[in-house]
PDB file of C-alpha atoms in Angstrom:
ATOM      1  CA  MET A   1     -23.584  -0.395  -9.923  1.00 61.00           C
ATOM      2  CA  SER A   2     -21.709  -2.988 -11.977  1.00 83.00           C
ATOM      3  CA  LEU A   3     -18.611  -2.298  -9.881  1.00 80.00           C
ATOM      4  CA  TYR A   4     -20.296  -4.053  -6.971  1.00 79.00           C
ATOM      5  CA  ASN A   5     -20.355  -7.251  -9.029  1.00 85.00           C
ATOM      6  CA  HIS A   6     -16.600  -7.350  -8.346  1.00 89.00           C
ATOM      7  CA  VAL A   7     -16.352  -6.030  -4.788  1.00 87.00           C
ATOM      8  CA  ALA A   8     -18.538  -6.664  -1.772  1.00 87.00           C
ATOM      9  CA  ASP A   9     -18.867  -3.066  -0.578  1.00 86.00           C
ATOM     10  CA  ARG A  10     -17.110   0.284  -0.309  1.00 85.00           C
ATOM     11  CA  ARG A  11     -14.659  -1.046   2.282  1.00 84.00           C
ATOM     12  CA  ASP A  12     -13.662  -3.911  -0.032  1.00 87.00           C
ATOM     13  CA  LEU A  13     -13.084  -1.418  -2.850  1.00 87.00           C
ATOM     14  CA  MET A  14     -10.902   0.831  -0.668  1.00 86.00           C
ATOM     15  CA  ASP A  15      -8.930  -2.195   0.581  1.00 86.00           C
ATOM     16  CA  GLY A  16      -8.331  -3.265  -3.004  1.00 87.00           C
ATOM     17  CA  VAL A  17      -7.126   0.170  -4.077  1.00 87.00           C
ATOM     18  CA  ALA A  18      -4.703   0.440  -1.151  1.00 87.00           C
ATOM     19  CA  ASN A  19      -3.383  -3.083  -1.670  1.00 87.00           C
ATOM     20  CA  LEU A  20      -2.928  -2.551  -5.405  1.00 88.00           C
ATOM     21  CA  VAL A  21      -0.966   0.673  -5.040  1.00 89.00           C
ATOM     22  CA  LEU A  22       1.156  -0.459  -2.096  1.00 87.00           C
ATOM     23  CA  SER A  23       1.938  -3.852  -3.649  1.00 88.00           C
ATOM     24  CA  LYS A  24       3.777  -2.013  -6.452  1.00 89.00           C
ATOM     25  CA  ILE A  25       6.472  -0.863  -4.004  1.00 89.00           C
ATOM     26  CA  LYS A  26       9.588  -2.867  -4.758  1.00 90.00           C
ATOM     27  CA  PRO A  27      10.894  -4.686  -1.667  1.00 89.00           C
ATOM     28  CA  PRO A  28      14.505  -3.901  -0.784  1.00 92.00           C
ATOM     29  CA  ASP A  29      17.333  -6.373  -1.117  1.00 94.00           C
ATOM     30  CA  PRO A  30      17.399  -8.437   2.106  1.00 92.00           C
ATOM     31  CA  GLY A  31      21.193  -8.389   1.973  1.00 96.00           C
ATOM     32  CA  LEU A  32      21.306  -4.650   2.612  1.00 96.00           C
ATOM     33  CA  PRO A  33      21.882  -3.279   6.106  1.00 97.00           C
ATOM     34  CA  TRP A  34      18.621  -2.616   7.936  1.00 95.00           C
ATOM     35  CA  GLN A  35      19.056   1.162   7.646  1.00 96.00           C
ATOM     36  CA  ARG A  36      19.277   0.954   3.849  1.00 97.00           C
ATOM     37  CA  ARG A  37      16.291  -1.423   3.694  1.00 93.00           C
ATOM     38  CA  LEU A  38      14.250   0.984   5.804  1.00 91.00           C
ATOM     39  CA  GLU A  39      15.285   3.887   3.589  1.00 95.00           C
ATOM     40  CA  ALA A  40      14.311   1.952   0.457  1.00 94.00           C
ATOM     41  CA  ILE A  41      10.885   1.115   1.887  1.00 90.00           C
ATOM     42  CA  ALA A  42      10.334   4.743   2.946  1.00 92.00           C
ATOM     43  CA  MET A  43      11.328   6.020  -0.491  1.00 95.00           C
ATOM     44  CA  GLY A  44       9.054   3.471  -2.173  1.00 94.00           C
ATOM     45  CA  LEU A  45       6.134   4.544   0.002  1.00 90.00           C
ATOM     46  CA  TYR A  46       6.930   8.204  -0.629  1.00 94.00           C
ATOM     47  CA  GLY A  47       6.931   7.584  -4.384  1.00 95.00           C
ATOM     48  CA  ALA A  48       3.629   5.701  -4.239  1.00 93.00           C
ATOM     49  CA  LEU A  49       1.999   8.462  -2.211  1.00 92.00           C
ATOM     50  CA  LEU A  50       3.331  11.152  -4.556  1.00 95.00           C
ATOM     51  CA  THR A  51       1.875   9.276  -7.496  1.00 96.00           C
ATOM     52  CA  HIS A  52      -1.458   8.619  -5.734  1.00 94.00           C
ATOM     53  CA  PRO A  53      -2.073  11.517  -3.274  1.00 94.00           C
ATOM     54  CA  PRO A  54      -5.624  10.436  -2.313  1.00 90.00           C
ATOM     55  CA  LEU A  55      -4.094   7.293  -0.824  1.00 88.00           C
ATOM     56  CA  VAL A  56      -2.707   9.403   2.037  1.00 87.00           C
ATOM     57  CA  LEU A  57      -6.224  10.262   3.212  1.00 86.00           C
ATOM     58  CA  LEU A  58      -7.443   6.740   2.565  1.00 84.00           C
ATOM     59  CA  LEU A  59      -4.759   5.228   4.794  1.00 81.00           C
ATOM     60  CA  ALA A  60      -4.913   7.978   7.425  1.00 81.00           C
ATOM     61  CA  SER A  61      -8.670   7.650   7.789  1.00 82.00           C
ATOM     62  CA  ALA A  62      -8.423   3.868   8.193  1.00 73.00           C
ATOM     63  CA  ASP A  63     -10.930   3.448   5.352  1.00 69.00           C
ATOM     64  CA  ALA A  64      -8.583   0.840   3.932  1.00 68.00           C
ATOM     65  CA  ARG A  65      -7.125  -2.213   5.599  1.00 75.00           C
ATOM     66  CA  VAL A  66      -3.927  -3.336   3.965  1.00 76.00           C
ATOM     67  CA  SER A  67      -3.866  -7.118   3.741  1.00 73.00           C
ATOM     68  CA  ASP A  68      -1.970  -8.019   0.579  1.00 64.00           C
ATOM     69  CA  PRO A  69       0.824 -10.491   1.482  1.00 71.00           C
ATOM     70  CA  ALA A  70       3.411  -8.542  -0.537  1.00 63.00           C
ATOM     71  CA  VAL A  71       2.513  -5.338   1.262  1.00 63.00           C
ATOM     72  CA  MET A  72       2.448  -6.998   4.673  1.00 65.00           C
ATOM     73  CA  SER A  73       5.896  -8.554   4.172  1.00 63.00           C
ATOM     74  CA  GLY A  74       7.255  -5.104   3.337  1.00 57.00           C
ATOM     75  CA  MET A  75       5.676  -3.661   6.440  1.00 59.00           C
ATOM     76  CA  ASP A  76       7.197  -6.383   8.600  1.00 58.00           C
TER      77      ASP A  76
END
């Protein structure tokens, strides 16, 4: 119950978990060609999902909304 002193509800908790894990993906060097940047992002995501397998289901089920600015800039 004390967890809900820090998050509003289950959705907020799932959002936080997704944002925390995905924000650890290192953004690629902007000077690289777009193909290499895309590859770096894909490999970073692959590594994060290998390390945290439940995140696959969390993202696929749309139980988490990714909103962290660092994550969003990588997705753009």
